[in-house]
PDB file of C-alpha atoms in Angstrom:
ATOM      1  CA  MET A   1       6.270  -6.980   8.882  1.00 94.00           C
ATOM      2  CA  ILE A   2       4.301  -3.810   8.199  1.00 95.00           C
ATOM      3  CA  TYR A   3       3.025  -2.111  11.344  1.00 94.00           C
ATOM      4  CA  ASN A   4       1.595   1.092   9.951  1.00 94.00           C
ATOM      5  CA  LEU A   5       1.385   3.398   6.950  1.00 96.00           C
ATOM      6  CA  SER A   6       1.251   7.186   7.137  1.00 96.00           C
ATOM      7  CA  ASP A   7       1.119  10.147   4.774  1.00 95.00           C
ATOM      8  CA  ALA A   8       0.719  13.934   5.080  1.00 94.00           C
ATOM      9  CA  SER A   9      -2.683  13.425   6.752  1.00 94.00           C
ATOM     10  CA  GLY A  10      -1.143  11.260   9.518  1.00 95.00           C
ATOM     11  CA  ASN A  11      -1.478   7.543  10.263  1.00 96.00           C
ATOM     12  CA  ILE A  12      -3.694   5.715   7.781  1.00 96.00           C
ATOM     13  CA  HIS A  13      -6.408   3.699   9.512  1.00 93.00           C
ATOM     14  CA  THR A  14      -9.377   3.979   7.150  1.00 95.00           C
ATOM     15  CA  TYR A  15      -9.413   2.279   3.763  1.00 95.00           C
ATOM     16  CA  PRO A  16      -9.694   2.966   0.910  1.00 95.00           C
ATOM     17  CA  HIS A  17      -7.507   6.031   1.382  1.00 96.00           C
ATOM     18  CA  ILE A  18      -6.602   8.699  -1.163  1.00 96.00           C
ATOM     19  CA  ILE A  19      -2.896   9.358  -0.636  1.00 96.00           C
ATOM     20  CA  GLN A  20      -1.835  12.853   0.379  1.00 95.00           C
ATOM     21  CA  GLY A  21       1.869  13.487  -0.041  1.00 92.00           C
ATOM     22  CA  VAL A  22       4.490  10.801   0.517  1.00 92.00           C
ATOM     23  CA  VAL A  23       3.670   7.454   2.169  1.00 94.00           C
ATOM     24  CA  THR A  24       5.916   6.154   4.954  1.00 95.00           C
ATOM     25  CA  ILE A  25       6.036   2.443   5.755  1.00 95.00           C
ATOM     26  CA  GLU A  26       6.640   1.651   9.417  1.00 95.00           C
ATOM     27  CA  ARG A  27       8.187  -1.817   9.612  1.00 94.00           C
ATOM     28  CA  GLU A  28       9.448  -4.048  12.394  1.00 88.00           C
ATOM     29  CA  PRO A  29      11.982  -2.256  14.641  1.00 86.00           C
ATOM     30  CA  THR A  30      15.051  -3.951  13.157  1.00 87.00           C
ATOM     31  CA  LYS A  31      14.102  -2.723   9.668  1.00 90.00           C
ATOM     32  CA  GLY A  32      12.951   0.774  10.664  1.00 92.00           C
ATOM     33  CA  THR A  33      10.813   3.077   8.535  1.00 94.00           C
ATOM     34  CA  MET A  34      11.117   3.919   4.870  1.00 93.00           C
ATOM     35  CA  LEU A  35       9.465   6.037   2.209  1.00 93.00           C
ATOM     36  CA  PHE A  36       7.200   4.300  -0.293  1.00 92.00           C
ATOM     37  CA  PRO A  37       8.151   6.173  -3.490  1.00 86.00           C
ATOM     38  CA  THR A  38       5.763   4.287  -5.799  1.00 86.00           C
ATOM     39  CA  ALA A  39       2.727   5.709  -4.032  1.00 87.00           C
ATOM     40  CA  SER A  40       2.026   9.349  -4.776  1.00 86.00           C
ATOM     41  CA  SER A  41      -0.640  11.946  -4.063  1.00 90.00           C
ATOM     42  CA  GLY A  42      -4.042  11.152  -5.509  1.00 91.00           C
ATOM     43  CA  MET A  43      -3.500   7.399  -5.755  1.00 93.00           C
ATOM     44  CA  GLU A  44      -5.879   5.073  -3.908  1.00 95.00           C
ATOM     45  CA  LEU A  45      -4.478   2.866  -1.163  1.00 96.00           C
ATOM     46  CA  LEU A  46      -6.922  -0.006  -0.767  1.00 96.00           C
ATOM     47  CA  LYS A  47      -5.472  -1.761   2.298  1.00 95.00           C
ATOM     48  CA  HIS A  48      -2.385  -3.272   3.865  1.00 95.00           C
ATOM     49  CA  ASP A  49      -1.703  -6.320   5.988  1.00 94.00           C
ATOM     50  CA  ASP A  50       1.399  -7.649   7.758  1.00 93.00           C
ATOM     51  CA  LYS A  51       3.267  -8.389   4.531  1.00 95.00           C
ATOM     52  CA  PHE A  52       1.693  -6.505   1.621  1.00 96.00           C
ATOM     53  CA  ILE A  53       0.392  -3.109   0.503  1.00 96.00           C
ATOM     54  CA  TYR A  54      -2.451  -2.991  -2.023  1.00 97.00           C
ATOM     55  CA  LEU A  55      -2.564   0.044  -4.312  1.00 96.00           C
ATOM     56  CA  ARG A  56      -5.125   0.606  -7.059  1.00 94.00           C
ATOM     57  CA  ASP A  57      -3.526   0.924 -10.496  1.00 91.00           C
ATOM     58  CA  PHE A  58      -3.715   4.566 -11.576  1.00 86.00           C
ATOM     59  CA  TYR A  59      -4.176   3.624 -15.250  1.00 89.00           C
ATOM     60  CA  ASN A  60      -6.304   0.463 -14.980  1.00 92.00           C
ATOM     61  CA  TYR A  61      -8.947   0.937 -12.287  1.00 89.00           C
ATOM     62  CA  SER A  62      -9.832  -2.783 -12.104  1.00 93.00           C
ATOM     63  CA  ASN A  63      -6.198  -3.729 -11.404  1.00 95.00           C
ATOM     64  CA  VAL A  64      -4.504  -3.789  -7.979  1.00 96.00           C
ATOM     65  CA  ILE A  65      -0.727  -3.612  -7.620  1.00 95.00           C
ATOM     66  CA  VAL A  66       0.674  -5.572  -4.674  1.00 96.00           C
ATOM     67  CA  PHE A  67       3.884  -4.388  -2.962  1.00 96.00           C
ATOM     68  CA  ASP A  68       5.961  -6.054  -0.237  1.00 95.00           C
ATOM     69  CA  GLU A  69       7.137  -4.421   3.001  1.00 93.00           C
ATOM     70  CA  ASP A  70      10.209  -3.017   1.239  1.00 92.00           C
ATOM     71  CA  GLY A  71       8.091  -1.230  -1.384  1.00 92.00           C
ATOM     72  CA  TYR A  72       8.872  -3.614  -4.247  1.00 94.00           C
ATOM     73  CA  LYS A  73       6.150  -4.663  -6.657  1.00 95.00           C
ATOM     74  CA  VAL A  74       5.267  -8.333  -6.169  1.00 96.00           C
ATOM     75  CA  LYS A  75       2.370  -8.852  -8.582  1.00 96.00           C
ATOM     76  CA  ASP A  76      -0.816  -7.488 -10.110  1.00 96.00           C
ATOM     77  CA  ILE A  77      -4.220  -8.855  -9.177  1.00 96.00           C
ATOM     78  CA  SER A  78      -7.784  -8.089 -10.176  1.00 96.00           C
ATOM     79  CA  ILE A  79      -9.823  -5.929  -7.814  1.00 94.00           C
ATOM     80  CA  ASN A  80     -12.209  -8.913  -7.610  1.00 93.00           C
ATOM     81  CA  GLU A  81      -9.459 -11.038  -5.970  1.00 92.00           C
ATOM     82  CA  LEU A  82      -9.020  -8.574  -3.108  1.00 89.00           C
ATOM     83  CA  ASN A  83     -10.817  -9.435   0.131  1.00 80.00           C
ATOM     84  CA  PHE A  84     -11.700  -6.323   2.118  1.00 71.00           C
TER      85      PHE A  84
END
């Protein structure tokens, strides 16, 4: 379960968010925190929920890349499929 995301600007609470520095995923206490190496400065973080992180594709603006709580890519979806 994903509790929070943070980057160089602090905890991320407002979406969409332009990433600044490295993103840290805060997960349930037994799993701890980890760095999210796929996300880098300048990329757009669209939102996250308990299980997934939604990051806009840097090369295809209408595509959203979905990652799990461990930072692994799960699938690609269209921006139109994303419910804000």
